Coordinates of N, CA and C in Angstrom, one line a residue:
X1313 N 85.0 97.3 174.2 CA 84.2 96.8 174.9 C 83.0 96.7 174.5
X1314 N 82.1 95.6 174.0 CA 80.8 95.6 173.7 C 79.8 96.6 174.4
X1315 N 78.7 96.9 174.0 CA 78.4 97.7 174.8 C 77.3 96.7 175.4
X1316 N 77.3 97.1 176.9 CA 76.2 96.4 177.9 C 74.8 96.4 177.8
X1317 N 74.1 95.0 178.2 CA 73.3 95.4 178.1 C 72.6 94.4 179.0
X1318 N 71.3 94.1 179.6 CA 71.0 93.4 180.7 C 71.2 91.8 180.6
X1319 N 71.5 91.6 179.7 CA 71.8 90.0 179.2 C 73.1 89.9 179.9
X1320 N 74.0 90.9 179.3 CA 75.6 90.5 179.1 C 75.9 90.8 180.6
X1321 N 75.0 92.1 181.6 CA 74.5 92.1 182.6 C 75.0 90.8 183.6
X1322 N 73.7 90.5 183.3 CA 73.3 89.0 184.0 C 74.0 87.7 184.3
X1323 N 75.0 87.5 182.5 CA 75.8 86.9 182.4 C 76.8 87.1 183.6
X1324 N 77.4 88.1 183.7 CA 78.5 88.2 184.6 C 79.0 88.4 186.0
X1325 N 77.2 88.3 186.2 CA 77.2 88.1 187.7 C 76.4 86.6 187.9
X1326 N 76.3 86.0 186.8 CA 75.6 84.3 186.9 C 73.8 84.6 187.6
X1327 N 73.7 85.9 186.9 CA 72.0 85.6 187.6 C 71.3 85.7 186.5
X1328 N 70.0 85.4 186.7 CA 68.5 85.7 186.0 C 68.6 87.9 185.5
X1329 N 68.4 87.2 184.1 CA 67.8 89.0 183.6 C 66.6 89.2 184.4
X1330 N 65.8 88.6 184.9 CA 64.6 88.8 185.6 C 65.1 89.5 187.0
X1331 N 65.9 88.7 187.7 CA 66.6 89.1 189.0 C 67.7 90.8 188.6
X1332 N 68.0 90.6 188.0 CA 68.9 92.0 187.8 C 67.6 92.8 187.0
X1333 N 66.7 92.9 186.7 CA 65.9 93.8 186.2 C 65.1 94.2 187.5
X1334 N 65.0 93.4 188.0 CA 63.9 93.8 189.6 C 65.2 94.8 190.4
X1335 N 66.2 94.3 190.2 CA 66.7 95.5 191.5 C 67.1 97.0 190.9
X1336 N 66.8 97.0 188.9 CA 66.6 98.3 188.9 C 65.3 98.7 189.2
X1337 N 64.4 97.7 189.1 CA 63.1 98.8 189.3 C 62.7 98.6 191.1
X1338 N 63.4 98.1 192.2 CA 63.8 98.4 193.3 C 62.5 97.4 193.9
X1339 N 62.3 96.5 193.2 CA 61.6 95.5 193.3 C 61.9 94.8 195.1
X1340 N 60.9 94.6 195.9 CA 61.1 94.3 197.4 C 61.8 93.0 197.0
X1341 N 60.8 91.7 195.8 CA 61.5 90.3 196.3 C 62.9 90.3 196.2
X1342 N 64.0 90.8 195.8 CA 65.2 90.7 196.0 C 65.8 91.5 197.1
X1343 N 67.1 90.4 197.8 CA 67.6 90.5 198.7 C 69.0 91.7 198.8
X1344 N 68.5 92.7 199.8 CA 69.8 93.9 199.2 C 70.8 93.6 198.7
X1345 N 71.8 93.0 199.8 CA 73.0 92.2 199.2 C 72.8 92.2 198.1
X1346 N 71.9 91.3 197.4 CA 71.8 90.9 195.9 C 71.8 92.0 195.2
X1347 N 71.1 92.8 195.5 CA 70.7 94.3 194.7 C 72.1 95.1 194.4
X1348 N 72.4 95.4 196.1 CA 73.6 96.0 195.9 C 74.8 95.6 194.9
X1349 N 75.3 94.2 194.8 CA 75.9 93.4 194.2 C 76.0 94.0 192.1
X1350 N 74.6 94.0 192.3 CA 74.2 94.1 190.8 C 74.7 95.3 190.5
X1351 N 73.9 96.4 191.6 CA 74.4 98.0 190.8 C 75.6 98.3 191.1
X1352 N 76.3 97.9 191.8 CA 78.0 97.8 191.9 C 78.4 96.8 190.7
X1353 N 78.1 96.1 189.8 CA 78.7 95.3 188.6 C 78.0 96.7 187.4
X1354 N 77.0 97.0 188.0 CA 76.5 97.6 186.8 C 77.3 98.8 186.6
X1355 N 77.7 99.4 187.6 CA 78.1 100.9 187.7 C 79.5 100.7 187.3
X1356 N 80.3 99.3 187.3 CA 82.0 99.2 186.9 C 82.2 98.8 185.6
X1357 N 80.4 98.1 185.1 CA 80.6 98.0 183.8 C 79.8 98.9 182.6
X1358 N 79.6 100.3 183.6 CA 78.8 101.6 182.8 C 77.0 101.1 182.3
X1359 N 76.6 100.5 182.9 CA 75.6 100.1 182.6 C 74.3 100.7 182.6
X1360 N 73.7 101.3 181.9 CA 72.3 102.0 182.3 C 71.3 101.3 181.6
X1361 N 70.8 100.8 182.7 CA 68.7 100.5 181.8 C 68.0 101.4 180.7
X1362 N 67.6 100.6 180.3 CA 67.0 101.2 179.1 C 65.6 101.6 179.5
X1363 N 65.1 102.6 180.2 CA 63.7 102.6 180.6 C 62.5 102.6 179.3
X1364 N 63.2 102.7 178.4 CA 61.8 103.0 177.1 C 61.8 101.3 177.0
X1365 N 62.5 100.5 177.2 CA 62.2 99.1 176.7 C 61.6 98.5 178.1
X1366 N 61.3 99.5 179.4 CA 60.8 98.8 180.8 C 59.3 99.6 180.6
X1367 N 59.3 101.0 180.0 CA 58.3 101.6 179.5 C 57.5 101.1 178.9
X1368 N 57.8 100.2 177.5 CA 56.9 100.0 176.7 C 56.3 98.6 177.7
X1369 N 56.8 98.0 178.1 CA 56.5 97.1 178.9 C 55.4 96.9 179.4
X1370 N 55.6 98.2 180.3 CA 54.1 98.6 181.3 C 53.3 99.1 180.4
X1371 N 53.5 99.6 179.3 CA 52.9 100.3 178.2 C 52.8 101.7 179.2
X1372 N 53.6 102.3 179.7 CA 53.3 103.8 179.7 C 55.0 104.5 179.7
X1373 N 54.6 105.2 178.8 CA 56.0 106.4 178.3 C 56.6 107.5 179.8
X1374 N 55.7 107.4 181.0 CA 56.3 108.0 181.8 C 56.8 109.6 181.3
X1375 N 55.6 110.2 179.9 CA 56.0 111.3 179.5 C 54.5 111.9 179.9
X1376 N 54.8 113.5 180.1 CA 53.6 114.6 180.2 C 53.5 115.3 178.9
X1377 N 52.7 115.3 178.2 CA 52.8 116.9 177.2 C 52.4 117.5 177.3
X1378 N 52.7 118.8 177.3 CA 52.2 120.5 177.7 C 52.4 120.7 175.9
X1379 N 51.2 121.6 176.3 CA 50.8 122.4 174.8 C 50.4 123.7 175.3
X1380 N 51.1 124.4 174.6 CA 50.5 126.0 174.9 C 51.2 126.6 173.4
X1381 N 50.3 128.0 173.6 CA 50.0 128.5 172.1 C 51.7 129.0 172.1
X1382 N 52.5 129.8 173.6 CA 53.8 130.6 172.9 C 54.7 130.4 174.6
X1383 N 55.8 130.1 174.1 CA 57.0 130.4 175.5 C 57.5 131.6 175.7
X1384 N 57.2 132.9 174.7 CA 57.9 134.1 175.6 C 56.7 134.5 176.4
X1385 N 55.6 134.0 176.8 CA 54.7 134.6 177.6 C 55.2 134.3 179.2
X1386 N 55.5 134.9 179.7 CA 56.1 134.8 181.1 C 55.2 133.9 181.6
X1387 N 54.3 133.3 182.1 CA 53.1 132.9 182.5 C 53.0 131.6 182.1
X1388 N 53.3 131.1 180.8 CA 53.4 130.0 180.4 C 54.7 129.2 180.9
X1389 N 56.2 130.0 181.0 CA 57.4 129.9 181.4 C 57.2 129.5 182.7
X1390 N 56.6 130.0 183.4 CA 56.7 129.5 184.6 C 56.1 128.6 184.7
X1391 N 55.2 128.6 184.8 CA 54.2 126.7 184.4 C 54.8 125.9 184.0
X1392 N 55.2 126.0 182.8 CA 56.0 124.8 182.2 C 57.2 124.4 183.4
X1393 N 58.1 125.2 183.6 CA 59.2 125.3 185.3 C 58.8 124.2 186.0
X1394 N 57.7 124.6 186.6 CA 56.9 124.0 187.7 C 56.2 123.2 187.5
X1395 N 55.6 122.8 186.1 CA 55.5 121.1 186.0 C 56.3 119.9 186.2
X1396 N 57.4 120.8 185.0 CA 58.8 120.0 184.8 C 59.7 119.9 185.9
X1397 N 59.6 120.5 187.3 CA 60.0 120.3 188.5 C 59.4 119.3 189.2
X1398 N 58.1 119.2 189.0 CA 57.2 118.5 189.5 C 57.0 116.9 189.1
X1399 N 57.0 117.1 187.8 CA 57.7 115.9 187.0 C 58.5 114.9 187.2
X1400 N 59.8 115.5 187.3 CA 60.9 114.9 187.5 C 61.0 114.3 188.9
X1401 N 60.3 114.8 189.8 CA 59.9 114.1 191.3 C 60.0 112.8 190.9
X1402 N 59.0 112.8 190.2 CA 58.3 111.6 190.2 C 58.5 110.8 189.3
X1403 N 59.8 110.7 188.6 CA 60.1 110.0 187.5 C 59.4 110.4 186.2
X1404 N 59.0 111.2 185.6 CA 58.0 111.8 184.4 C 58.8 112.9 183.4
X1405 N 59.0 113.2 182.9 CA 59.9 113.3 181.4 C 58.2 114.5 181.1
X1406 N 59.0 115.7 180.3 CA 57.8 116.1 179.7 C 58.2 116.8 178.7
X1407 N 57.1 116.9 177.2 CA 57.7 117.2 175.9 C 57.0 118.5 176.0
X1408 N 57.2 119.8 175.0 CA 56.7 120.7 174.7 C 55.8 120.6 173.6
X1409 N 55.1 121.0 173.6 CA 54.5 121.1 172.3 C 54.3 122.9 172.1
X1410 N 54.5 124.1 171.3 CA 54.0 125.1 170.8 C 53.3 125.2 170.1
X1411 N 52.2 125.4 169.8 CA 51.1 126.2 168.7 C 51.0 127.2 167.8
X1412 N 52.1 128.3 168.5 CA 51.6 129.7 168.3 C 50.4 129.7 168.0
X1413 N 49.4 130.0 168.9 CA 48.0 130.2 168.7 C 47.4 129.6 167.2
X1414 N 47.9 128.5 166.6 CA 47.6 127.9 165.5 C 46.4 126.8 165.7
X1415 N 45.3 126.9 165.6 CA 44.4 125.8 166.2 C 44.8 124.6 165.0
X1416 N 44.9 124.3 163.9 CA 45.3 123.1 163.0 C 46.4 122.4 164.0
X1417 N 47.6 123.5 164.4 CA 48.6 122.9 164.9 C 48.0 121.9 166.2
X1418 N 47.0 122.8 167.0 CA 47.0 122.4 168.2 C 46.2 120.8 168.0
X1419 N 45.4 120.7 167.0 CA 44.7 119.3 166.8 C 45.8 118.1 165.9
X1420 N 46.6 118.7 165.5 CA 47.7 117.6 165.0 C 48.5 117.1 166.0
X1421 N 48.7 118.1 167.1 CA 49.4 117.5 168.1 C 48.5 116.9 169.2
X1422 N 46.9 116.7 169.8 CA 46.5 115.9 169.4 C 46.4 114.3 169.4
X1423 N 46.6 114.9 168.1 CA 46.4 113.4 167.0 C 47.7 112.5 167.1
X1424 N 49.0 113.2 166.9 CA 49.9 112.5 167.6 C 50.3 112.3 168.9
X1425 N 49.8 112.9 169.7 CA 49.9 112.3 171.3 C 48.8 110.7 171.5
X1426 N 47.9 111.0 170.7 CA 47.2 109.5 170.8 C 47.6 107.9 170.5
X1427 N 48.6 108.8 169.9 CA 49.6 107.0 170.2 C 50.3 106.8 171.0
X1428 N 49.9 107.1 172.4 CA 50.6 106.3 173.3 C 52.0 107.5 173.8
X1429 N 52.2 108.7 172.8 CA 53.4 108.9 173.0 C 53.7 109.5 174.3
X1430 N 52.4 110.0 175.0 CA 52.2 110.2 176.6 C 51.3 110.1 177.2
X1431 N 51.4 110.3 178.5 CA 50.5 109.3 179.4 C 49.4 110.3 180.3
X1432 N 49.7 111.6 179.9 CA 48.8 112.8 179.9 C 49.2 113.6 179.3
X1433 N 47.9 115.1 179.1 CA 48.1 116.4 178.5 C 48.0 117.2 179.5
X1434 N 48.9 118.4 179.2 CA 48.5 119.3 179.8 C 48.4 120.9 179.0
X1435 N 47.8 121.6 178.7 CA 47.3 122.3 177.5 C 46.9 123.8 178.3
X1436 N 46.9 124.5 176.9 CA 46.4 125.8 177.0 C 45.8 125.7 175.7
X1437 N 44.3 126.1 175.5 CA 44.2 125.9 174.3 C 43.9 127.1 173.6
X1438 N 43.9 126.8 172.3 CA 44.4 128.0 171.1 C 42.9 128.8 171.1
X1439 N 43.4 130.2 171.1 CA 42.3 131.4 171.2 C 41.6 131.2 169.9
X1440 N 42.5 130.6 168.7 CA 41.7 131.0 167.3 C 40.6 130.6 166.9
X1441 N 40.4 129.3 167.8 CA 38.9 128.6 167.2 C 37.8 128.4 168.0
X1442 N 36.6 128.2 167.9 CA 35.7 127.8 169.2 C 35.2 126.7 169.7
X1443 N 35.9 125.7 168.3 CA 35.5 124.2 167.9 C 36.7 123.5 168.6
X1444 N 36.4 122.7 169.6 CA 37.4 122.2 170.3 C 37.0 120.7 170.9
X1445 N 35.9 120.2 169.3 CA 34.9 118.7 169.5 C 36.7 117.5 169.2
X1446 N 37.6 118.1 169.1 CA 38.5 116.9 168.9 C 39.3 116.6 170.0
X1447 N 39.2 117.4 171.3 CA 39.5 117.2 172.6 C 38.4 115.7 173.3
X1448 N 37.6 115.9 172.4 CA 36.6 114.8 172.9 C 36.9 113.2 171.9
X1449 N 37.9 112.9 171.9 CA 38.4 111.7 171.3 C 39.2 111.4 172.4
X1450 N 40.1 112.4 172.9 CA 41.3 112.0 174.3 C 39.9 110.9 175.4
X1451 N 38.5 110.9 175.7 CA 38.0 110.0 176.3 C 38.2 108.5 176.0
X1452 N 38.5 108.4 175.3 CA 38.2 106.7 174.8 C 39.2 106.4 174.4
X1453 N 40.7 107.3 174.8 CA 41.8 106.9 174.8 C 42.5 106.6 176.2
X1454 N 41.3 107.3 177.1 CA 41.7 107.4 179.2 C 43.2 107.8 178.8
X1455 N 43.4 109.2 177.8 CA 44.5 110.1 178.2 C 43.7 111.5 179.4
X1456 N 44.3 111.6 179.9 CA 43.9 112.2 181.1 C 44.4 113.9 180.3
X1457 N 43.7 114.9 180.8 CA 43.9 115.9 179.9 C 43.3 117.2 181.0
X1458 N 44.3 117.9 181.3 CA 44.1 119.2 182.0 C 44.6 120.3 181.3
X1459 N 43.5 121.5 181.9 CA 43.4 122.7 181.2 C 44.7 123.6 181.8
X1460 N 45.3 124.6 181.4 CA 46.3 125.2 181.9 C 45.6 126.6 181.3
X1461 N 44.6 127.5 182.4 CA 44.4 128.4 181.7 C 45.0 129.6 182.6
X1462 N 45.5 130.8 181.6 CA 46.7 131.6 181.9 C 45.4 133.4 182.1
X1463 N 46.2 134.1 182.8 CA 45.6 135.1 182.8 C 46.2 136.3 182.5
X1464 N 45.4 137.5 182.3 CA 46.4 138.5 182.2 C 46.4 139.6 183.2
X1465 N 47.3 140.7 183.2 CA 47.1 141.7 184.3 C 46.7 142.9 183.2
X1466 N 46.1 143.4 183.4 CA 45.3 145.2 182.5 C 45.6 145.9 183.4

């Protein structure tokens, strides 16, 4: 059987693509019985909506980037676990970038994220350098930035 897409699903149901799309977005404009008919047919045909396509249309990635200096630190691993759990509840995904406390890696990751790959960044800045001016460029992209500050017990 050919790979099923939204167009083929709509044709199988004799509905428009926009109606089928609204059913998957849980739009209130669609009648509950129509929605259930669409979802049942989708299950039958093993159709999975392409969330990347809809995110592209909405100009959102539904992704949060996390930048940390290391993963072995228990603080960062617990923080990542908590962030991922909350993000998943809100239909977000996370990308984890590890800098190995290398300033240049941190700068490179931030530049990479300027292309719209993430809707926000949570990071622990590198302790290697005092110059973090590159972060001021995030304001022009309206990319939210939250700093994750770790504490060590002595």
